[in-house]
XYZ file of N, CA and C in Angstrom:
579
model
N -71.886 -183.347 -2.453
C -72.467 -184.030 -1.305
C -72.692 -185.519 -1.589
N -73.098 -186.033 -2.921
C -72.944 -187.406 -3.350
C -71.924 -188.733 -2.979
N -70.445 -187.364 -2.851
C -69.689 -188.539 -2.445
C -69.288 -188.589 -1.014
N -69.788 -188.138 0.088
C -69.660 -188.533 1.622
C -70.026 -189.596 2.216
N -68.791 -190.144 2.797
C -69.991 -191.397 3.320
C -71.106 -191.900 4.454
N -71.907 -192.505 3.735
C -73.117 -192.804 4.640
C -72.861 -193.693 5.514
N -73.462 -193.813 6.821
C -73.221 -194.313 7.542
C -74.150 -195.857 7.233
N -73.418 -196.795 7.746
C -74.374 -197.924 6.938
C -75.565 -198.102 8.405
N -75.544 -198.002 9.470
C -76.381 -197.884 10.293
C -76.565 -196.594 11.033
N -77.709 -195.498 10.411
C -77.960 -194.246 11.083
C -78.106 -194.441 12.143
N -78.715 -195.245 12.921
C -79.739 -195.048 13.956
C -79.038 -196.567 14.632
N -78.200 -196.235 15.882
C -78.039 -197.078 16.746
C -78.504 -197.172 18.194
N -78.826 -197.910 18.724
C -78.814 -198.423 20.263
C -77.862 -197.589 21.059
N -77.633 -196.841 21.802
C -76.588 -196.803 22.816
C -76.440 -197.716 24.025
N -75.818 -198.549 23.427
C -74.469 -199.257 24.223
C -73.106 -199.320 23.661
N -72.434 -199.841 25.183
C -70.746 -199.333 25.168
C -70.115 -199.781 23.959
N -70.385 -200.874 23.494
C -69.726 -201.379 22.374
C -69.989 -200.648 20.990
N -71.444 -200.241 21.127
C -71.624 -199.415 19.497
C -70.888 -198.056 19.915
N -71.271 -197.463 20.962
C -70.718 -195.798 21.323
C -69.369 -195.520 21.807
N -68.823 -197.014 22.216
C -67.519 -197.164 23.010
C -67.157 -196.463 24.202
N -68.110 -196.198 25.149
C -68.216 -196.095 26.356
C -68.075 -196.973 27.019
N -67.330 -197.257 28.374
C -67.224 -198.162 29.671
C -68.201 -197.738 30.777
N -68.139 -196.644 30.334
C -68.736 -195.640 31.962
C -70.224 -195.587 31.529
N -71.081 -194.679 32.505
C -72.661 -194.923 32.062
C -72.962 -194.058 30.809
N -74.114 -194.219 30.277
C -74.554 -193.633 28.936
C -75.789 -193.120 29.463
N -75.815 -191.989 29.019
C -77.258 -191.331 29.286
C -78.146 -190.755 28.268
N -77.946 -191.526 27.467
C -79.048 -191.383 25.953
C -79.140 -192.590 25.635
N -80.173 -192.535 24.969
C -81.077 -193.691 24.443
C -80.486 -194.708 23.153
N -80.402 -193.660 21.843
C -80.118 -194.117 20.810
C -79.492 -192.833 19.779
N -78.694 -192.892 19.027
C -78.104 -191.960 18.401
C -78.180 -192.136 16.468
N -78.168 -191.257 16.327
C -79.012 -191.027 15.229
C -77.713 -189.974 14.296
N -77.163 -190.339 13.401
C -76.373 -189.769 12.272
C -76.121 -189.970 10.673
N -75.938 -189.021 9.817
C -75.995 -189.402 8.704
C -74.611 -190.135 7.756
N -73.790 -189.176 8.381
C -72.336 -189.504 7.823
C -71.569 -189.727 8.250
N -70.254 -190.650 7.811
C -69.380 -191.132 8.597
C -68.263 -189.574 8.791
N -67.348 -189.916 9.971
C -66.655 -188.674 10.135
C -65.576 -188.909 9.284
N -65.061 -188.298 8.344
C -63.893 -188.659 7.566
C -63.296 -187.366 6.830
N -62.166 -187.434 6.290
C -61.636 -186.004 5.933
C -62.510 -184.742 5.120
N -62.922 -185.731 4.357
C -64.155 -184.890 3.694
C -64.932 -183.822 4.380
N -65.517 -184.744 5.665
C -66.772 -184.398 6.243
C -66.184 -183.334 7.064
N -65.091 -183.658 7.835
C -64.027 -182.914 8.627
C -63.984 -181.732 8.415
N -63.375 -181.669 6.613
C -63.273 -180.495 6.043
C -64.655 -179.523 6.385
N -65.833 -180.216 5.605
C -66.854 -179.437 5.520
C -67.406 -178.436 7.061
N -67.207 -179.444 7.982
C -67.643 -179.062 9.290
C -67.047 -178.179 10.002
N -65.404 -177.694 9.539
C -64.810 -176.804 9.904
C -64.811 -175.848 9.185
N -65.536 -175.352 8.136
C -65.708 -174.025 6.775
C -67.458 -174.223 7.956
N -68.097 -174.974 8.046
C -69.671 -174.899 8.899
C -69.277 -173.631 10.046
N -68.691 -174.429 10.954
C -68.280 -174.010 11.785
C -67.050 -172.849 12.078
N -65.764 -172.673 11.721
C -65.394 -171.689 11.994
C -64.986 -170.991 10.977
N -65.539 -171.043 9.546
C -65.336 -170.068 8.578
C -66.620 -169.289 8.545
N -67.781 -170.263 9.247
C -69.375 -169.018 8.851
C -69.845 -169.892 7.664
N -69.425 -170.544 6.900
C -70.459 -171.357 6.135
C -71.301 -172.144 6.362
N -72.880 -171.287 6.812
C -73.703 -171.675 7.576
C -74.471 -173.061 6.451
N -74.608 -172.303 5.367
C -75.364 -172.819 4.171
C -74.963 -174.653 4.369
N -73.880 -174.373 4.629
C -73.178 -175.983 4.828
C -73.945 -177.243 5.709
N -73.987 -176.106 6.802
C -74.249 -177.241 7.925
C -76.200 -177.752 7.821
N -76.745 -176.391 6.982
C -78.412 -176.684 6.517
C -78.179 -177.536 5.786
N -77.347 -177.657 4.331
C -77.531 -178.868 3.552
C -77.362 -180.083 4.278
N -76.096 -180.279 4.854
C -75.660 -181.473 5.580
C -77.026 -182.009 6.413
N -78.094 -180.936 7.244
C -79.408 -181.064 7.683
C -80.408 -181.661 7.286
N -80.317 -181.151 6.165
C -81.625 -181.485 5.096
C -81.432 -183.298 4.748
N -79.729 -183.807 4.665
C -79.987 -184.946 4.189
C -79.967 -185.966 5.686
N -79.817 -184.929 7.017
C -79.709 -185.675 8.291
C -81.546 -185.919 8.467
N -81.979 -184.831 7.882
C -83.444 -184.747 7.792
C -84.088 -185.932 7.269
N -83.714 -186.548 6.064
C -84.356 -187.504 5.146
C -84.090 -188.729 5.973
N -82.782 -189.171 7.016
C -82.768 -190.339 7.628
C -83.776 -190.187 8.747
N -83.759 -188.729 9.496
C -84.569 -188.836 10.627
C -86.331 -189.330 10.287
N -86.604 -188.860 8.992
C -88.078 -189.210 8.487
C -88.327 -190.500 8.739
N -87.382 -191.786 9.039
C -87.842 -192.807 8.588
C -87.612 -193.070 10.644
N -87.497 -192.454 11.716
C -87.595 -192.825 12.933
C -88.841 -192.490 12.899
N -89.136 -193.223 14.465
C -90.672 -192.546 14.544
C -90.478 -191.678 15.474
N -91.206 -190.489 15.167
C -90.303 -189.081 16.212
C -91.899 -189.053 17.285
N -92.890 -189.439 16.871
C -93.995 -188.839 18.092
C -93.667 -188.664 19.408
N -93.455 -189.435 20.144
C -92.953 -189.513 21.450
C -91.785 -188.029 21.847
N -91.251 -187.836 20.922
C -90.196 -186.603 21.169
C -90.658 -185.034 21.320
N -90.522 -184.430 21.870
C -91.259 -183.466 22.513
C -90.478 -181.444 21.764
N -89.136 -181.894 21.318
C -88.434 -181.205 21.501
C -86.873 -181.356 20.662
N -86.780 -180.041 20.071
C -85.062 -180.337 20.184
C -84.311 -179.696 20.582
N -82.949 -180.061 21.367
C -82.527 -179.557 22.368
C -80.946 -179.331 22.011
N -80.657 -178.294 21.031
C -79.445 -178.588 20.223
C -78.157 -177.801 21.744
N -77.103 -178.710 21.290
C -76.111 -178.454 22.416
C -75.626 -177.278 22.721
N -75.482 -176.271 23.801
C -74.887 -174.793 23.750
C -74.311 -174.835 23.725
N -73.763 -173.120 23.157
C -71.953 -173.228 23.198
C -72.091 -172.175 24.693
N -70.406 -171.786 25.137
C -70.415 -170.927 26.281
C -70.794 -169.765 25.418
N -71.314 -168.999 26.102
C -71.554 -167.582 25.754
C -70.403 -166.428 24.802
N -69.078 -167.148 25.792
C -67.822 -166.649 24.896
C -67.305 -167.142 23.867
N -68.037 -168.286 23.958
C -67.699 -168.886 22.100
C -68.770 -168.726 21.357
N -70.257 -168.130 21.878
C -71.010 -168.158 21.132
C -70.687 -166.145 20.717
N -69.880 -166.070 21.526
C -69.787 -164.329 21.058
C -68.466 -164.175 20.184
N -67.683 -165.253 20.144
C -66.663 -165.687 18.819
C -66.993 -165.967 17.809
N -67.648 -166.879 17.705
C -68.438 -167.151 16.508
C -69.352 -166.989 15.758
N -69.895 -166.118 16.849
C -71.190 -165.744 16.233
C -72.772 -166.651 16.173
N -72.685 -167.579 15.822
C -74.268 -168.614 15.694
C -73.280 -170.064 16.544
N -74.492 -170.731 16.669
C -74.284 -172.029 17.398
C -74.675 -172.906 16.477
N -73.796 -173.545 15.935
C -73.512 -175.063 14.945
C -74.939 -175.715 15.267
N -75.475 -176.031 15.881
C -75.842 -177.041 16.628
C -77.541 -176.344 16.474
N -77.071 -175.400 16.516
C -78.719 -174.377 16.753
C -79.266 -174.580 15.283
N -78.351 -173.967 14.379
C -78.625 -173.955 13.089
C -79.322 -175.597 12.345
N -78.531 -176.565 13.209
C -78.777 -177.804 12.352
C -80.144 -178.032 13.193
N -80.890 -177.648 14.494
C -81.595 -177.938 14.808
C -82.730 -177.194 14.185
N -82.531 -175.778 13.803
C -83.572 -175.425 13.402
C -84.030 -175.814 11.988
N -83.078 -176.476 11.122
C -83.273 -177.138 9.568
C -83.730 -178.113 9.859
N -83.870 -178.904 11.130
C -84.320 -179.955 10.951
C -85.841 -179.937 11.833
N -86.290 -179.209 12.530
C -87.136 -178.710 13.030
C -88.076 -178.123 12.068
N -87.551 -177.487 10.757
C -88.741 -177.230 9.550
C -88.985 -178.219 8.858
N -87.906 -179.184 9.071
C -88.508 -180.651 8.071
C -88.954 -181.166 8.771
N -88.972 -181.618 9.910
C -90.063 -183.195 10.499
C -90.972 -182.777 11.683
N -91.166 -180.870 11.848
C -92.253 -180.678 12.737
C -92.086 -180.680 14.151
N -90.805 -180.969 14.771
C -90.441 -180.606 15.821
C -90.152 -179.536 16.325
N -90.297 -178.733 17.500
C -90.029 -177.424 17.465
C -89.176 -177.684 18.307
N -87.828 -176.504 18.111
C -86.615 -176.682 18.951
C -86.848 -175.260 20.079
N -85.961 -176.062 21.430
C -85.844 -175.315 22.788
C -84.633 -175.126 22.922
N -84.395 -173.819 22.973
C -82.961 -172.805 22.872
C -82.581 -172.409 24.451
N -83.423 -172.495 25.112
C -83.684 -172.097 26.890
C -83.801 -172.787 27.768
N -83.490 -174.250 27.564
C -83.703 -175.209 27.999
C -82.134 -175.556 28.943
N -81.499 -175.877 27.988
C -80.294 -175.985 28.297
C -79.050 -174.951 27.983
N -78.079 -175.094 29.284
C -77.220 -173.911 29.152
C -76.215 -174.555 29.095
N -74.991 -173.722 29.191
C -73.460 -174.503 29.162
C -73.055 -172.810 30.273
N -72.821 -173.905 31.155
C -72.505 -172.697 32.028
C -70.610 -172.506 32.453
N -70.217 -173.583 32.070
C -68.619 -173.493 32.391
C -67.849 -173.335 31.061
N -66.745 -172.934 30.429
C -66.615 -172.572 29.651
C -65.266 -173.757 29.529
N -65.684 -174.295 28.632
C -64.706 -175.707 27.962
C -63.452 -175.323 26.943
N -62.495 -176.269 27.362
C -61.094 -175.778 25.983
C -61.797 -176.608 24.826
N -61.596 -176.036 23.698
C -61.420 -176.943 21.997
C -60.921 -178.343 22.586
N -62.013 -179.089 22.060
C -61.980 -181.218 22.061
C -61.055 -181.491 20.618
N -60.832 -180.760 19.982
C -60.801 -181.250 18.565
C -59.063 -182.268 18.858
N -58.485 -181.692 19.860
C -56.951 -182.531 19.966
C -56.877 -183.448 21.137
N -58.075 -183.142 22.049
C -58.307 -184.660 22.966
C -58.550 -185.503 22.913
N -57.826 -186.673 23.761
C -58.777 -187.739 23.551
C -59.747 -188.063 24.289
N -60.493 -188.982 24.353
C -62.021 -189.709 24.788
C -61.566 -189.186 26.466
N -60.643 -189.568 26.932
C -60.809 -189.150 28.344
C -60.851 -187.637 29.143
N -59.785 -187.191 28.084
C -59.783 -185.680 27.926
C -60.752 -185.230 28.354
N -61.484 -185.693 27.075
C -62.971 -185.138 26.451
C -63.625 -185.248 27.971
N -63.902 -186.129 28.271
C -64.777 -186.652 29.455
C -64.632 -185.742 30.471
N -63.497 -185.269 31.179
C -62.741 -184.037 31.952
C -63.653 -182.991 31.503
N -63.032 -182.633 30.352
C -62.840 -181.360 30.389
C -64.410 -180.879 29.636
N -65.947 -181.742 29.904
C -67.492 -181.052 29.694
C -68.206 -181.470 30.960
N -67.307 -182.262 32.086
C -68.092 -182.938 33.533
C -68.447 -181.163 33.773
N -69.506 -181.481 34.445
C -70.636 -179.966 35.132
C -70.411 -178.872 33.834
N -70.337 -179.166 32.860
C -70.422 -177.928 31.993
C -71.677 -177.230 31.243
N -72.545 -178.424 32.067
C -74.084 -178.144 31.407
C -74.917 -178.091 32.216
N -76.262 -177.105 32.967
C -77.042 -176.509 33.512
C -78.656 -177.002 32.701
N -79.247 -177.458 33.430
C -81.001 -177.388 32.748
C -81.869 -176.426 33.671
N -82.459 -175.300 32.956
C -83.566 -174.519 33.306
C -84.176 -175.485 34.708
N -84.555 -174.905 36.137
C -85.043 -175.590 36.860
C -86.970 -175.563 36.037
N -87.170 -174.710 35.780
C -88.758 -174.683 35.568
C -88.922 -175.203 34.454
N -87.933 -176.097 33.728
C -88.311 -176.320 32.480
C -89.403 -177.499 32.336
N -89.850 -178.360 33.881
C -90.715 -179.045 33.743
C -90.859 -179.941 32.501
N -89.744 -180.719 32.456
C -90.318 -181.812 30.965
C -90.334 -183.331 31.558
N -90.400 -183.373 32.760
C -90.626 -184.716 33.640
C -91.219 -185.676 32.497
N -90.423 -186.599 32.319
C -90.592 -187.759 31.336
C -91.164 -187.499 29.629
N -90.265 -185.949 29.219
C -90.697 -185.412 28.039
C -89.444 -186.249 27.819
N -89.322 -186.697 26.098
C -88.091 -187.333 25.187
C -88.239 -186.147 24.518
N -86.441 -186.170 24.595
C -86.208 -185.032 23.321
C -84.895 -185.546 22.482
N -84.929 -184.006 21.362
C -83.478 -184.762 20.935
C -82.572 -184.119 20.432
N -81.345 -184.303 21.224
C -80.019 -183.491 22.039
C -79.336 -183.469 20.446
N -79.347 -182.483 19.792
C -78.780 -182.174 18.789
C -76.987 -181.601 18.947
N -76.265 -182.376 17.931
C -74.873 -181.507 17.999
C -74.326 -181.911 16.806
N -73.099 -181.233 16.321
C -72.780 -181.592 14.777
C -72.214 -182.588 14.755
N -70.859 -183.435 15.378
C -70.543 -184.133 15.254
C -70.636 -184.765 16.590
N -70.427 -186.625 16.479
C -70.320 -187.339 17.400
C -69.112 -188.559 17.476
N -68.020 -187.669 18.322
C -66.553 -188.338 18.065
C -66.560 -189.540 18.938
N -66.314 -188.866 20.557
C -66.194 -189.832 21.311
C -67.911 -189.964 21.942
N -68.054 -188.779 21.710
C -69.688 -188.337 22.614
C -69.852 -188.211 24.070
N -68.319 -188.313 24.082
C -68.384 -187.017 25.805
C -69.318 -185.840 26.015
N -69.197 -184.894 24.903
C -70.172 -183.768 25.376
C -72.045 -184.156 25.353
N -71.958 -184.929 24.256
C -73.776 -185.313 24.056
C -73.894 -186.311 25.657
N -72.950 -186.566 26.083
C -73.344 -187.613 27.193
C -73.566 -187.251 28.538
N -72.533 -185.782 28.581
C -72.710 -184.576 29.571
C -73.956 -184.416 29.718
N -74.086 -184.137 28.418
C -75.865 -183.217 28.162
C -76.828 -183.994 28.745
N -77.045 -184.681 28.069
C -77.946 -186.422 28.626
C -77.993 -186.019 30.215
N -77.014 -186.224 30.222
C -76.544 -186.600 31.358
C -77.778 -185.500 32.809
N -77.082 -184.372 32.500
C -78.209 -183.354 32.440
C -79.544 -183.495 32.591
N -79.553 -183.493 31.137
C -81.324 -183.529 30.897
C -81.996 -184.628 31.714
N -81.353 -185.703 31.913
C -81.987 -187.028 32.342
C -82.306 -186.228 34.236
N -81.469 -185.942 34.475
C -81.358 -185.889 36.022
C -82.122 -184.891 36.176
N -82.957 -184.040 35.609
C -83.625 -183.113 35.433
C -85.268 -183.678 34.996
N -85.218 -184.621 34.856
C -86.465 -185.385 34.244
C -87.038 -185.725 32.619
N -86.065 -185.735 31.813
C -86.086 -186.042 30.609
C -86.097 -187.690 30.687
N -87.322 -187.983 29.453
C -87.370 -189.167 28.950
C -86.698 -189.808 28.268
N -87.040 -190.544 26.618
C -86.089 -190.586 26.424
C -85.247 -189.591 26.100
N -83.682 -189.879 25.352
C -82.912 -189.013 24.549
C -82.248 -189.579 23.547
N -82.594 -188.620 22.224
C -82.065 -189.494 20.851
C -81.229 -188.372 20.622
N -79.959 -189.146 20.826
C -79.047 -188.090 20.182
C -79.064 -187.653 18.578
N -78.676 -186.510 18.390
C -79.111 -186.244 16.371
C -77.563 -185.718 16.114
N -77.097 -186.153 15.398
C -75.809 -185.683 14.766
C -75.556 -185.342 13.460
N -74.993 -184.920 12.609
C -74.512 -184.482 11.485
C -73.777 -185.831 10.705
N -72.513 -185.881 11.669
C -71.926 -187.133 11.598
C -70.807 -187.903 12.877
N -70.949 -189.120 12.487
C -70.682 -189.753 13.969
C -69.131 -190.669 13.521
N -68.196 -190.861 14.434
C -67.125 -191.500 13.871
C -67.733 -193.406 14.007
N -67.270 -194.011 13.062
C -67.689 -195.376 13.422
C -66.437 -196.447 13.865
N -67.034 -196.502 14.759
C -66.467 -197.786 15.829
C -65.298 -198.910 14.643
N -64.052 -199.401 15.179
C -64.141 -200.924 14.841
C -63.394 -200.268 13.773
């Protein structure tokens, strides 16, 4: 794990130029530990579709040590991204769940599993590009009507952040639903430039 690389700025601003969006952004600021690179690639696909859960907790634990140094009070919640039901019955666990709940025992946040749904069932992003992407997660995400978090900040957990079509869906979501801010939390994020 020593030799992955760190991202030299965890914690950015969302705007178009750092996230490379044209279109609107519906999160706040995004938050990652490692850059996306073959390495990380590797690891995230043995995380994810081999079952090496153990993976995606370590990778947590050190997403954990950057998140210590935000100031999380204001955040209410974490709100890790769903999968459809039929990929969550393929795979078994949700990437996203797992990294939320490792990071939810380190900095005291408690994560919301019921909050948000994925109600349309999306093809694999891994060979699209940014516009693709954008297509193919529009309406793919549902928020609980009673979930009542009118100007609660939370934070929209997912493993990686390529183009950030799907975290922007989500946002997207949560915001129109009455969410405050939103700090996106990632594993690792590709860097711009």
């Amino acid at each position: 794990m020593n030799h992955l690389p760190l991202l030299q700025k965890p914690v950015v601003a969302a705007t178009g130029d750092v996230v490379g969006f044209t279109g609107p952004i519906y999160f706040d600021r995004s938050v990652a530990v490692f850059g996306y690179d073959d390495s990380v690639q590797k690891l995230m696909h043995m995380f994810k579709y081999r079952g090496y859960s153990n993976i995606g907790r370590i990778l947590a634990g050190r997403l954990g040590d950057v998140l210590q140094s935000v100031d999380l009070n204001q955040f209410e919640k974490f709100v890790p991204v769903p999968l459809h039901r039929l990929r969550y019955r393929e795979r078994g666990f949700n990437q996203a769940a797992v990294i939320a709940q490792k990071l939810s025992t380190r900095v005291g946040v408690p994560v919301d599993l019921k909050i948000l749904k994925r109600v349309r069932y999306t093809q694999p992003q891994a060979k699209m590009d940014k516009a693709q992407r954008a297509v193919n997660v529009k309406d793919a995400f549902w928020v609980k009507p009673s979930a009542g978090f009118l100007g609660s900040s939370v934070l929209l957990v997912d493993d990686v952040f390529t183009t950030g079509s799907t975290l922007n869906e989500a946002a997207r979501v949560l915001k129109e639903a009455g969410a405050g801010e939103i700090l996106t939390v990632t594993l690792a994020r590709v860097e711009l430039g």
